[in-house]
XYZ file of C-alpha atoms in Angstrom:
192
model
C -3.234 6.593 0.532
C -0.260 4.385 1.517
C 0.473 3.723 -2.211
C 0.608 7.682 -2.796
C 2.793 8.215 0.168
C 5.027 5.314 -1.084
C 5.467 6.863 -4.290
C 6.087 10.344 -3.053
C 8.751 9.282 -0.539
C 10.677 6.881 -2.963
C 10.177 9.594 -5.679
C 12.059 12.555 -3.547
C 14.480 9.977 -2.084
C 15.303 8.910 -5.478
C 15.419 12.504 -6.924
C 17.585 13.586 -4.008
C 20.177 10.580 -4.298
C 20.417 10.980 -8.194
C 21.231 14.850 -7.616
C 23.553 14.327 -5.216
C 25.228 11.630 -7.059
C 25.381 13.507 -10.298
C 26.985 16.592 -8.534
C 29.583 14.496 -6.949
C 30.271 12.717 -10.251
C 30.658 15.741 -11.926
C 32.922 17.372 -9.245
C 35.297 13.942 -9.409
C 35.510 14.570 -12.985
C 36.759 18.134 -12.938
C 33.483 19.634 -14.129
C 32.037 22.718 -12.534
C 29.704 22.474 -9.508
C 27.631 24.895 -7.829
C 29.528 27.464 -5.604
C 27.640 26.040 -2.171
C 28.558 22.485 -2.980
C 31.313 21.514 -0.411
C 33.007 18.751 -2.665
C 35.065 20.815 -5.495
C 37.266 18.228 -7.012
C 38.564 14.817 -7.428
C 41.015 15.230 -4.524
C 38.619 16.959 -2.114
C 36.604 15.548 0.901
C 33.056 16.035 1.752
C 33.848 16.963 5.388
C 37.249 18.332 6.471
C 38.685 17.668 9.986
C 37.668 21.142 10.660
C 34.062 20.848 9.594
C 33.848 17.717 11.519
C 35.216 19.245 14.963
C 33.604 22.590 14.569
C 30.151 21.896 16.648
C 31.705 18.995 18.665
C 32.432 21.347 21.791
C 28.958 22.939 21.840
C 26.386 21.801 24.479
C 23.565 21.809 22.086
C 25.270 19.538 19.397
C 24.833 15.783 20.361
C 21.384 16.066 21.539
C 20.247 17.726 18.287
C 22.236 15.044 16.313
C 20.722 12.432 18.414
C 17.355 13.815 18.088
C 17.457 13.811 14.521
C 18.941 10.559 14.099
C 16.052 9.282 16.228
C 13.521 10.723 14.255
C 14.886 9.150 11.379
C 15.019 6.026 12.712
C 11.272 6.301 14.097
C 10.104 7.387 10.689
C 11.901 4.640 8.717
C 10.587 2.132 11.058
C 6.804 3.651 10.846
C 7.219 3.586 7.160
C 8.872 -0.107 7.045
C 5.925 -1.270 9.266
C 3.247 0.245 7.148
C 4.371 -2.142 4.338
C 3.772 -4.988 6.434
C 0.291 -4.018 7.481
C -2.218 -6.430 5.725
C -4.832 -4.557 3.528
C -7.105 -7.363 4.276
C -9.986 -6.846 6.678
C -9.578 -8.767 9.935
C -12.953 -8.049 11.628
C -16.423 -6.450 10.550
C -18.457 -4.596 13.241
C -22.177 -6.040 13.052
C -24.932 -3.796 14.694
C -26.499 -5.942 16.881
C -29.211 -3.591 17.826
C -28.578 -3.176 21.603
C -25.764 -0.748 21.298
C -22.927 -3.098 21.834
C -22.488 -4.572 18.299
C -20.739 -7.776 17.725
C -17.495 -8.572 15.705
C -17.635 -10.860 12.598
C -14.417 -12.424 11.386
C -13.673 -10.853 8.047
C -12.343 -14.345 6.732
C -15.909 -15.696 7.486
C -17.741 -13.206 5.586
C -15.492 -13.397 2.763
C -15.753 -16.957 2.588
C -19.602 -16.925 2.540
C -19.510 -14.044 -0.118
C -17.120 -16.017 -2.263
C -19.087 -19.256 -2.128
C -22.336 -17.419 -3.199
C -20.530 -15.563 -5.926
C -18.946 -18.735 -7.036
C -22.229 -20.437 -7.325
C -23.757 -17.739 -9.692
C -24.602 -18.717 -13.017
C -21.816 -18.122 -15.504
C -19.035 -17.973 -12.919
C -16.184 -20.306 -12.973
C -14.160 -19.243 -10.094
C -14.725 -16.168 -7.544
C -12.082 -14.392 -5.109
C -13.211 -12.017 -2.666
C -11.346 -9.691 -0.352
C -12.578 -7.274 2.439
C -10.873 -4.067 2.906
C -11.596 -0.544 4.504
C -12.561 -0.150 8.014
C -14.300 -2.412 10.271
C -17.545 -0.252 10.227
C -17.267 0.357 6.712
C -16.019 -2.378 4.708
C -15.426 -2.894 1.155
C -15.306 -5.937 -1.247
C -12.976 -6.589 -3.841
C -14.289 -9.472 -6.231
C -12.361 -11.222 -8.811
C -14.591 -13.034 -11.202
C -13.344 -15.596 -13.697
C -16.406 -15.908 -16.093
C -17.163 -19.242 -18.119
C -16.741 -18.221 -21.926
C -20.411 -17.877 -22.619
C -21.239 -15.942 -19.806
C -22.848 -12.532 -20.277
C -20.989 -9.925 -17.920
C -23.872 -7.619 -17.479
C -26.162 -10.297 -16.003
C -23.450 -11.658 -13.776
C -22.708 -8.242 -12.615
C -26.514 -7.637 -11.789
C -26.930 -10.813 -10.008
C -23.698 -10.391 -8.229
C -25.143 -7.098 -6.855
C -28.695 -8.060 -6.354
C -28.077 -11.434 -4.727
C -24.751 -12.052 -3.234
C -23.559 -8.679 -2.265
C -26.948 -7.686 -0.953
C -27.201 -10.765 0.989
C -23.802 -10.323 2.714
C -24.909 -6.694 3.396
C -28.196 -7.327 4.955
C -26.929 -10.378 6.893
C -23.991 -8.373 8.244
C -26.480 -5.157 9.183
C -24.512 -3.123 7.079
C -25.839 0.204 5.583
C -23.660 -0.138 2.496
C -21.026 -2.767 1.151
C -19.482 -1.164 -1.992
C -17.951 -3.616 -4.343
C -14.885 -3.286 -6.713
C -15.062 -6.149 -9.317
C -12.742 -7.248 -11.961
C -13.810 -9.717 -14.675
C -11.917 -12.158 -16.644
C -12.763 -15.034 -19.009
C -11.584 -18.503 -18.139
C -9.331 -20.168 -20.748
C -11.076 -22.712 -23.032
C -10.744 -24.723 -26.159
C -12.079 -23.665 -29.601
C -15.138 -25.961 -30.106
C -14.617 -28.403 -33.282
C -17.358 -28.210 -35.898
C -17.795 -31.383 -38.065
């Protein structure tokens, strides 16, 4: 969802800036601009002295200006901090059976799952990242297969062995996994 919000906000900000810049350039070049646009020509200013001083003596003006700027600042900080948030899951909630539950470090489960996946036949290298919520984790697995490995068989063993073991050991109902496959580089065999 964060990616979608980023794209929409960046797209809207870009569209507004491009449109405003285009109208300012058109007015600066002496072309016709919409009648509601405050900037009419190359020697005009966006806000005249009268426009800037019009609301200064009103009692509601400064609180509204400060509130709007504070809201923009809070939204901007929220957006910035959302970019820094890690997508990696820090801990997994393990159901202990007594109603309390226990927390398992996400890196520990990633490491065990990665070791088991890397030990599968036909896998030369593996990388595992846990995402999602701590009570409903998801696994992202990147596999680098050996040149002669069968992808179908490797995926079956991954699902039936490694992911099933991780799911059962953590006491999870489900552990969905997104798997990306690649092939390790290799030299061509010489035939003599």
